Tab-separated table of C-alpha atoms and ligand atoms in Angstrom:
chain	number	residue	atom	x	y	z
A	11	UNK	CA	17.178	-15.565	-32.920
A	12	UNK	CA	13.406	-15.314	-33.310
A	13	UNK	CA	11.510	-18.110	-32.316
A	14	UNK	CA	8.296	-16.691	-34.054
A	15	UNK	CA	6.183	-18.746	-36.070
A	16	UNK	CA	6.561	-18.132	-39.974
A	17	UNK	CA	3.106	-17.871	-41.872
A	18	UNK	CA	2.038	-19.735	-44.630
A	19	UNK	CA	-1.209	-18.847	-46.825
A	20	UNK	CA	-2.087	-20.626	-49.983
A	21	UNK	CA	-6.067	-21.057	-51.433
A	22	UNK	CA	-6.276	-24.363	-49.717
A	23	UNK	CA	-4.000	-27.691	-49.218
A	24	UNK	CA	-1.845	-26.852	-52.237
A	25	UNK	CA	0.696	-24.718	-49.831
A	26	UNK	CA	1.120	-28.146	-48.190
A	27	UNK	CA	3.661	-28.948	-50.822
A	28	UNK	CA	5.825	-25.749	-49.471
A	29	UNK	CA	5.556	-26.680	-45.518
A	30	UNK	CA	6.813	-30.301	-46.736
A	31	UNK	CA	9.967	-28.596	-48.201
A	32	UNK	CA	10.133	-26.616	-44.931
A	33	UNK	CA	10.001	-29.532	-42.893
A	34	UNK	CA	12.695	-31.094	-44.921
A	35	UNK	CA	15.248	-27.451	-45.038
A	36	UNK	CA	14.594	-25.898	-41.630
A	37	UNK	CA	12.555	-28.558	-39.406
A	38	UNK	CA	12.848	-26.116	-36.228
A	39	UNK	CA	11.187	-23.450	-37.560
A	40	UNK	CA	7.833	-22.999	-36.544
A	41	UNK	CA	4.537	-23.435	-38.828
A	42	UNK	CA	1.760	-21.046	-39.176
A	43	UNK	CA	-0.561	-22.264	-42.026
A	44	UNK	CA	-4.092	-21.270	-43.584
A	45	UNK	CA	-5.829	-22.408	-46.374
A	46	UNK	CA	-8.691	-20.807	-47.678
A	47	UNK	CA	-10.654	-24.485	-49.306
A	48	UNK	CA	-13.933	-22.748	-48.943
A	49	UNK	CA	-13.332	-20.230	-51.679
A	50	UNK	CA	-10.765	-22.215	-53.246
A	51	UNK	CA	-9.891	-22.896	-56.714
A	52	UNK	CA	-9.089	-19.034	-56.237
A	53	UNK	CA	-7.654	-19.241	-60.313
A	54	UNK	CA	-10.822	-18.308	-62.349
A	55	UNK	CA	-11.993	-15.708	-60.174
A	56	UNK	CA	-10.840	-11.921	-60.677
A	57	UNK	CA	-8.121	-10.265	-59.152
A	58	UNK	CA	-9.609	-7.879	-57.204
A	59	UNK	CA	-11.446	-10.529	-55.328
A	60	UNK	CA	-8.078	-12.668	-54.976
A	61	UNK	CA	-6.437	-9.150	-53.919
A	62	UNK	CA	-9.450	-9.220	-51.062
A	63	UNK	CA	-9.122	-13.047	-49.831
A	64	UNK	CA	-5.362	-12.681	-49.875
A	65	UNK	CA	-5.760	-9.951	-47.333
A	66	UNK	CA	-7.986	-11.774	-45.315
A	67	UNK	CA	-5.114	-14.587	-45.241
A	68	UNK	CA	-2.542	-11.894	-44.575
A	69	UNK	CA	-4.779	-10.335	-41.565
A	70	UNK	CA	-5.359	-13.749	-40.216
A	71	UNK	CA	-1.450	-14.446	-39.911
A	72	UNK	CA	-0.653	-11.338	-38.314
A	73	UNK	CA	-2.638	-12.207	-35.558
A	74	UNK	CA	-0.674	-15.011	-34.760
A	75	UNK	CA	2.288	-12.860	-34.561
A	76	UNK	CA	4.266	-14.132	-37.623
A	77	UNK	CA	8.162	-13.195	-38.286
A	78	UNK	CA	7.766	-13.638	-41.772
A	79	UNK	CA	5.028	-14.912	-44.621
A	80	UNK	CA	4.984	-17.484	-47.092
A	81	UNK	CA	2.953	-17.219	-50.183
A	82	UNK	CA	2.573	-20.145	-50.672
A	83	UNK	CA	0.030	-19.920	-53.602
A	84	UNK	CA	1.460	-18.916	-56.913
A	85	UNK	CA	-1.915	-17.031	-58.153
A	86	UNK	CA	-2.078	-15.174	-54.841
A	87	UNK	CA	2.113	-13.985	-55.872
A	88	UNK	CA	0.696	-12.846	-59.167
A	89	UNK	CA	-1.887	-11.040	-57.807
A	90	UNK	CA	-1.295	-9.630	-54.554
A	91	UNK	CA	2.742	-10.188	-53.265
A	92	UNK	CA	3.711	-6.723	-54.492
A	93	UNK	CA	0.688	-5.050	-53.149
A	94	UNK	CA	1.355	-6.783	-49.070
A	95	UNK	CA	5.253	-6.658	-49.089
A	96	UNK	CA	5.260	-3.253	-49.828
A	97	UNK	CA	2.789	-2.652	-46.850
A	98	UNK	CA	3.985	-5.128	-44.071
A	99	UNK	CA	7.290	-4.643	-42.150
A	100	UNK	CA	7.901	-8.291	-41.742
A	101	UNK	CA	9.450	-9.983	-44.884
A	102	UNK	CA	6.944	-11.414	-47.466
A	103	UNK	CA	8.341	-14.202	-49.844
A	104	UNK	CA	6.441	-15.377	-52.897
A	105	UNK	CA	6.961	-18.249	-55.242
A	106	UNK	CA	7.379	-17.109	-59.081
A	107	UNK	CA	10.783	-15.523	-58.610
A	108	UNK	CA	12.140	-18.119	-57.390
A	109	UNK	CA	10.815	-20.921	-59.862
A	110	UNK	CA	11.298	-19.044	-62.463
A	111	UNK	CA	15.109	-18.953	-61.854
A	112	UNK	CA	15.467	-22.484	-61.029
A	113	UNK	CA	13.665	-23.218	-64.502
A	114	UNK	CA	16.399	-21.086	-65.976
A	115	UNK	CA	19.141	-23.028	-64.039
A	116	UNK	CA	17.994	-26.058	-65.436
A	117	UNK	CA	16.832	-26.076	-68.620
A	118	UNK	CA	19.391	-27.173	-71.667
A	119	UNK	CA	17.449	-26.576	-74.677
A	120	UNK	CA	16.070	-22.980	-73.593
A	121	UNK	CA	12.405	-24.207	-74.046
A	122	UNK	CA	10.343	-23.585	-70.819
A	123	UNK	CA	6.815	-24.988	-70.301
A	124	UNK	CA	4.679	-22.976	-67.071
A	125	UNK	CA	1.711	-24.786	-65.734
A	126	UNK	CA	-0.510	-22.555	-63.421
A	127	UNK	CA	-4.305	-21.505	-62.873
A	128	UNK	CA	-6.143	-19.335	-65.425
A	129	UNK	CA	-5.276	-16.200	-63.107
A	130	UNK	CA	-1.557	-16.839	-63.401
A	131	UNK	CA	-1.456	-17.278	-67.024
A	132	UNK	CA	-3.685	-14.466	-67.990
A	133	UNK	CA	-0.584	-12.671	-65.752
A	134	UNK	CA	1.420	-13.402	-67.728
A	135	UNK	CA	4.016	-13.293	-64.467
A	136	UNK	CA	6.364	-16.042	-64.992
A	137	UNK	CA	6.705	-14.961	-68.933
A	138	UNK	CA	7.525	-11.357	-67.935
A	139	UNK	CA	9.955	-12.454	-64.820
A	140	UNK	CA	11.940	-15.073	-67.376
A	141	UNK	CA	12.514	-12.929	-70.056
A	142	UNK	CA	13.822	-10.344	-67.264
A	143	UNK	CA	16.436	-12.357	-66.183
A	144	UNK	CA	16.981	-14.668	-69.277
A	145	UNK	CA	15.483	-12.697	-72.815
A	146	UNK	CA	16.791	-15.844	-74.886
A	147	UNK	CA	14.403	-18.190	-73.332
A	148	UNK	CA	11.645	-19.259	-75.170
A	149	UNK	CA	8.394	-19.581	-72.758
A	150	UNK	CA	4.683	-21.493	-73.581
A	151	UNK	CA	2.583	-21.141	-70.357
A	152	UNK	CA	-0.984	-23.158	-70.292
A	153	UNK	CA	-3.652	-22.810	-68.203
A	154	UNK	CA	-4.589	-26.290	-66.182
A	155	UNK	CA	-8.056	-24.946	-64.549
A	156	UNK	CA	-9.151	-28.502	-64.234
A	157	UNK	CA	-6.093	-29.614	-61.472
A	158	UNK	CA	-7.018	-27.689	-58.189
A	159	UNK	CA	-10.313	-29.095	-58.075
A	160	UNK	CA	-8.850	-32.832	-58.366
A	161	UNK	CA	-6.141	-32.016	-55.560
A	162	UNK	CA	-8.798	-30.338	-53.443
A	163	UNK	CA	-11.300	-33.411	-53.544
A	164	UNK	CA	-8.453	-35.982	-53.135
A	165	UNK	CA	-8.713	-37.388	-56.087
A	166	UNK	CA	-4.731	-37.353	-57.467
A	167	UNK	CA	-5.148	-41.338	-57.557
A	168	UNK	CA	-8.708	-41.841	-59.230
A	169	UNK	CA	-8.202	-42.585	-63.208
A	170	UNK	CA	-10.141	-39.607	-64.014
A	171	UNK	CA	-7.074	-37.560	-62.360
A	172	UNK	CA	-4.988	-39.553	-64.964
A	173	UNK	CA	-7.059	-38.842	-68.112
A	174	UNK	CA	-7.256	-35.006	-67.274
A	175	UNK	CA	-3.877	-35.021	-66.497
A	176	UNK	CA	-2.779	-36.299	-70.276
A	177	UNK	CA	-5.653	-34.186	-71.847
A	178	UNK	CA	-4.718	-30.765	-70.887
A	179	UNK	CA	-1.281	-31.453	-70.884
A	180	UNK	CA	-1.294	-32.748	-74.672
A	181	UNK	CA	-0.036	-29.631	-76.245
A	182	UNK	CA	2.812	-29.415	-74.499
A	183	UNK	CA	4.256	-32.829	-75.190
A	184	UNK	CA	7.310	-32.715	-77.346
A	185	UNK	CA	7.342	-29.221	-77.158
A	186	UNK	CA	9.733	-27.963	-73.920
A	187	UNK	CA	12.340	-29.653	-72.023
A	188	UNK	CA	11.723	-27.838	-68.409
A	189	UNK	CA	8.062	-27.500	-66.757
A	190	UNK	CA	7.374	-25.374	-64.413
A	191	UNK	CA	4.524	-26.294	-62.034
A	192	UNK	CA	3.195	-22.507	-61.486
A	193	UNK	CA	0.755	-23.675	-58.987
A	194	UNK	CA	1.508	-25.281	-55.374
A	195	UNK	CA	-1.677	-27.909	-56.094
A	196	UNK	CA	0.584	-29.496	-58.914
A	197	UNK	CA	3.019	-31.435	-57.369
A	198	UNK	CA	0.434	-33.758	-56.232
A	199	UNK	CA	0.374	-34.709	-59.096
A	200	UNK	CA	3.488	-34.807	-60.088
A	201	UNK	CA	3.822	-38.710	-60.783
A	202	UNK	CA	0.893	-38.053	-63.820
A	203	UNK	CA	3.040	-34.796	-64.459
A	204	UNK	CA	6.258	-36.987	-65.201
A	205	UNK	CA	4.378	-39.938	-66.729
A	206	UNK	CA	2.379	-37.623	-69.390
A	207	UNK	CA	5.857	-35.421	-70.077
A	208	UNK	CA	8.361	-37.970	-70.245
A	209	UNK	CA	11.645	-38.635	-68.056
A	210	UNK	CA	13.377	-35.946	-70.242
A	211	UNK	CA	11.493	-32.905	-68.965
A	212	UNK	CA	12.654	-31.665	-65.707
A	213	UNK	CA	9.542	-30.508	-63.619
A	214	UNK	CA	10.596	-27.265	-61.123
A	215	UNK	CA	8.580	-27.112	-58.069
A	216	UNK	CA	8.095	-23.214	-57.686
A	217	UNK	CA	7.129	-23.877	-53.875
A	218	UNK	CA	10.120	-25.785	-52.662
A	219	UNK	CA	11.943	-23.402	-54.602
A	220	UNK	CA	11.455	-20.941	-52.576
A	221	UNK	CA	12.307	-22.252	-49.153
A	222	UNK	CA	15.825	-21.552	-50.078
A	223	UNK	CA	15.260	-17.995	-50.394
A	224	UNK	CA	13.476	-18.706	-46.873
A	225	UNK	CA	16.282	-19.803	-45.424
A	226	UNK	CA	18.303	-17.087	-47.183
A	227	UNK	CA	16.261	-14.430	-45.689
A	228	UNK	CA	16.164	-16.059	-42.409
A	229	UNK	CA	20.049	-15.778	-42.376
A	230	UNK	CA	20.020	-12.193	-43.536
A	231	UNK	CA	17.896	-10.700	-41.003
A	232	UNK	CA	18.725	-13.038	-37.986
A	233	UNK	CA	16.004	-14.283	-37.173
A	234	UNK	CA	16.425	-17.872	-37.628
A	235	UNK	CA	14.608	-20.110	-34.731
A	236	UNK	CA	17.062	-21.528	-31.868
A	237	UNK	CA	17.375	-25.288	-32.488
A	238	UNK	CA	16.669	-25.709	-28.790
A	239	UNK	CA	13.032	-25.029	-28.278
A	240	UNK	CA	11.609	-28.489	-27.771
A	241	UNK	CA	7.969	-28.384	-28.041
A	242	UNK	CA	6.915	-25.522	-30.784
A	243	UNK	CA	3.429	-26.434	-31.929
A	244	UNK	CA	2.738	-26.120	-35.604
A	245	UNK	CA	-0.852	-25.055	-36.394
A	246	UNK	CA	-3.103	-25.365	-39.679
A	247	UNK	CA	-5.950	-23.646	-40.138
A	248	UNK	CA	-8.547	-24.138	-43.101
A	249	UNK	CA	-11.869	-22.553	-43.673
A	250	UNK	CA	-13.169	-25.817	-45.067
A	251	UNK	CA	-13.462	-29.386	-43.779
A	252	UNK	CA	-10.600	-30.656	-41.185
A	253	UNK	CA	-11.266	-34.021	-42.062
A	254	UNK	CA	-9.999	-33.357	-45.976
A	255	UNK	CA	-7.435	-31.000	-44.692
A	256	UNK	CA	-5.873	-33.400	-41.953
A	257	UNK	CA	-6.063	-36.607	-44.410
A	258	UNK	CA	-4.070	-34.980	-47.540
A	259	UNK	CA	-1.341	-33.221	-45.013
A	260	UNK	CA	-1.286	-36.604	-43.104
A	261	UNK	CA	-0.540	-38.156	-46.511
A	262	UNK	CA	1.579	-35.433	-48.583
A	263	UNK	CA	3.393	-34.557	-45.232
A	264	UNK	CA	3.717	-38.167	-43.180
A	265	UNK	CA	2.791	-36.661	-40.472
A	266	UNK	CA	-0.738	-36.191	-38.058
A	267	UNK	CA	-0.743	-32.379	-37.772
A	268	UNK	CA	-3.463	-30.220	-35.642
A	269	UNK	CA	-6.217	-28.732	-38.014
A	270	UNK	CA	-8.840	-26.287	-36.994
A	271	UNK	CA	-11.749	-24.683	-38.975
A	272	UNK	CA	-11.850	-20.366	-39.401
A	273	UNK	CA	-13.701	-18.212	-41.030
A	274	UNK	CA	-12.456	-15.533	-42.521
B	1	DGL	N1	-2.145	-23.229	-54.934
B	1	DGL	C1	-2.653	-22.148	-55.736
B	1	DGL	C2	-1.579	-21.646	-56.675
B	1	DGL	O1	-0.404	-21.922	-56.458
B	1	DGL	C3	-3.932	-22.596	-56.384
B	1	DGL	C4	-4.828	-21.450	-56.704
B	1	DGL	C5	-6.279	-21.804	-56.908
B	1	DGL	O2	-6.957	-22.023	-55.898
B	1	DGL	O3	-6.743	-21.814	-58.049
B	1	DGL	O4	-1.840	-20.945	-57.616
C-alpha cells in the first residue's frame, strides 16, 4: 500500500483527458496534476526547450512527494520520458507505447492514421514504436498545430473549431481505418474527430490508454492506494489562469476540482 499521490504533468489542460480515465479505472488513487498553459502549445517549440519545461514539471511533482508520474503529454513522451525515467527512482509512465499498441489491437485493415503536435511528428515516435512491434503496418502521421490552441482557449464548440477540424484533417479522409490521437488536447475534440473521419475509423485515445499500464504498474510494485482513506485531496496546479483551468476540468471531468496558480 502507498497512499502517495501519483503526478500528472502535461503542457496545460490536455492531461485532463488522462485524470478523467483515472477517475474512471482507479478513483482512490490520489491526483497530483500540473499544467504548464503559460508556455503551452509546447509542439512548435524545440526540444531542448521542451526537455527544460518538462523538468521543471518533473521538479515540481517531486516536491509533492509523488509515488509515481504520469506523462500525460504525448510531445513531452517524445521528447523527454527516456531522458527522466532513466534518472528518477519512482516509476515514470508515458503515453506513445501504450497507444501505439492499442492502435495495433484494433485496427483491421493495417492502415494507421497518428494525429499529434509538430514536435511529435517531426519524432517520428509513434512510426518508429509501430513498426517495432508490428513492421506490416502501414503508418501516415500529420501534424494538427492548429488544435491545442482551440482546446486551450475553450473553444472545442465555436464553428471555427469545426472548420479547422475538417481542414487539417482532409488528407486523411478515406485513407486509414484507425486514428490515433497522439496528443492528450485531442479528445476534446473528439466529437469533430469522429464527425470529419467517419463512424468506420476507430479513434485510440493514447492517454486513457495508458492508465491500464498505470494500474498494471501499480499492481507490480505494490503500491496501490488503500480503498479506505476517506478524504485524499486531489490538487491541480497550472501556471496560467484558474478560471480557464477550473471551467474545462469542471466540464471534461464533471467535477469542481481545487486549482491554484505556480510558477515554474
Ligand atoms: N497535450 C500535449 C500533447 O499530448 C500538447 C502539447 C502542446 O502543448 O503542444 O502532446
Amino acid at each position: 500500500m502507498d497512499n502517495r499521490p501519483i503526478g500528472f504533468l502535461d503542457s496545460g489542460v490536455g492531461g485532463l483527458t488522462v485524470v478523467k480515465e483515472l477517475r474512471r479505472q482507479l478513483p482512490h488513487e490520489t491526483i497530483v496534476y500540473i499544467g504548464d498553459s503559460a508556455r503551452a502549445p509546447y509542439g512548435p517549440r524545440p526540444a531542448e526547450q521542451i526537455k527544460a519545461f518538462t523538468w521543471d514539471m518533473v521538479n515540481f511533482l517531486l516536491t509533492k512527494n509523488v509515488k509515481m508520474i504520469v506523462f500525460a503529454c504525448n510531445t513531452a513522451t517524445a521528447v523527454a520520458w527516456e531522458e527522466v525515467k532513466a534518472k528518477l527512482t519512482i516509476p515514470v509512465l508515458g503515453v506513445i507505447l501504450p497507444g501505439s499498441s492499442a492502435a495495433i489491437k484494433n485496427t483491421q485493415a493495417g492502415r494507421i492514421g497518428v494525429i499529434a503536435t509538430p514536435m511529435t511528428v517531426k519524432s517520428d515516435i509513434y512510426q518508429q514504436k509501430i513498426k517495432l512491434l508490428a513492421p506490416q503496418m502501414q503508418v501516415t502521421s500529420l501534424a494538427c498545430p492548429k488544435f491545442v490552441p482551440i482546446v486551450e482557449s475553450n473553444e472545442v464548440k465555436s464553428s471555427v473549431a469545426k472548420k479547422i477540424v475538417y481542414e487539417t484533417l482532409a488528407p486523411l479522409i478515406g485513407r486509414i481505418d484507425t486514428l490515433i490521437l497522439g496528443c492528450t488536447h485531442y479528445p476534446l475534440l473528439r466529437p469533430l474527430i469522429q464527425n470529419v473521419m467517419g463512424p468506420d475509423v476507430r479513434l485510440i485515445d493514447s492517454g486513457a490508454e495508458c492508465i491500464r499500464d498505470v494500474s498494471v504498474l501499480l499492481n507490480y510494485f505494490q503500491i496501490n492506494a488503500s480503498r479506505l482513506v476517506k478524504d485524499r485531496q486531489n490538487l491541480f496546479y497550472t501556471t496560467a489562469s484558474v478560471e480557464r483551468f477550473r471551467h474545462i476540468a469542471l466540464e471534461w471531468l464533471e467535477e469542481d476540482i481545487n486549482v491554484e496558480r505556480v510558477t515554474l
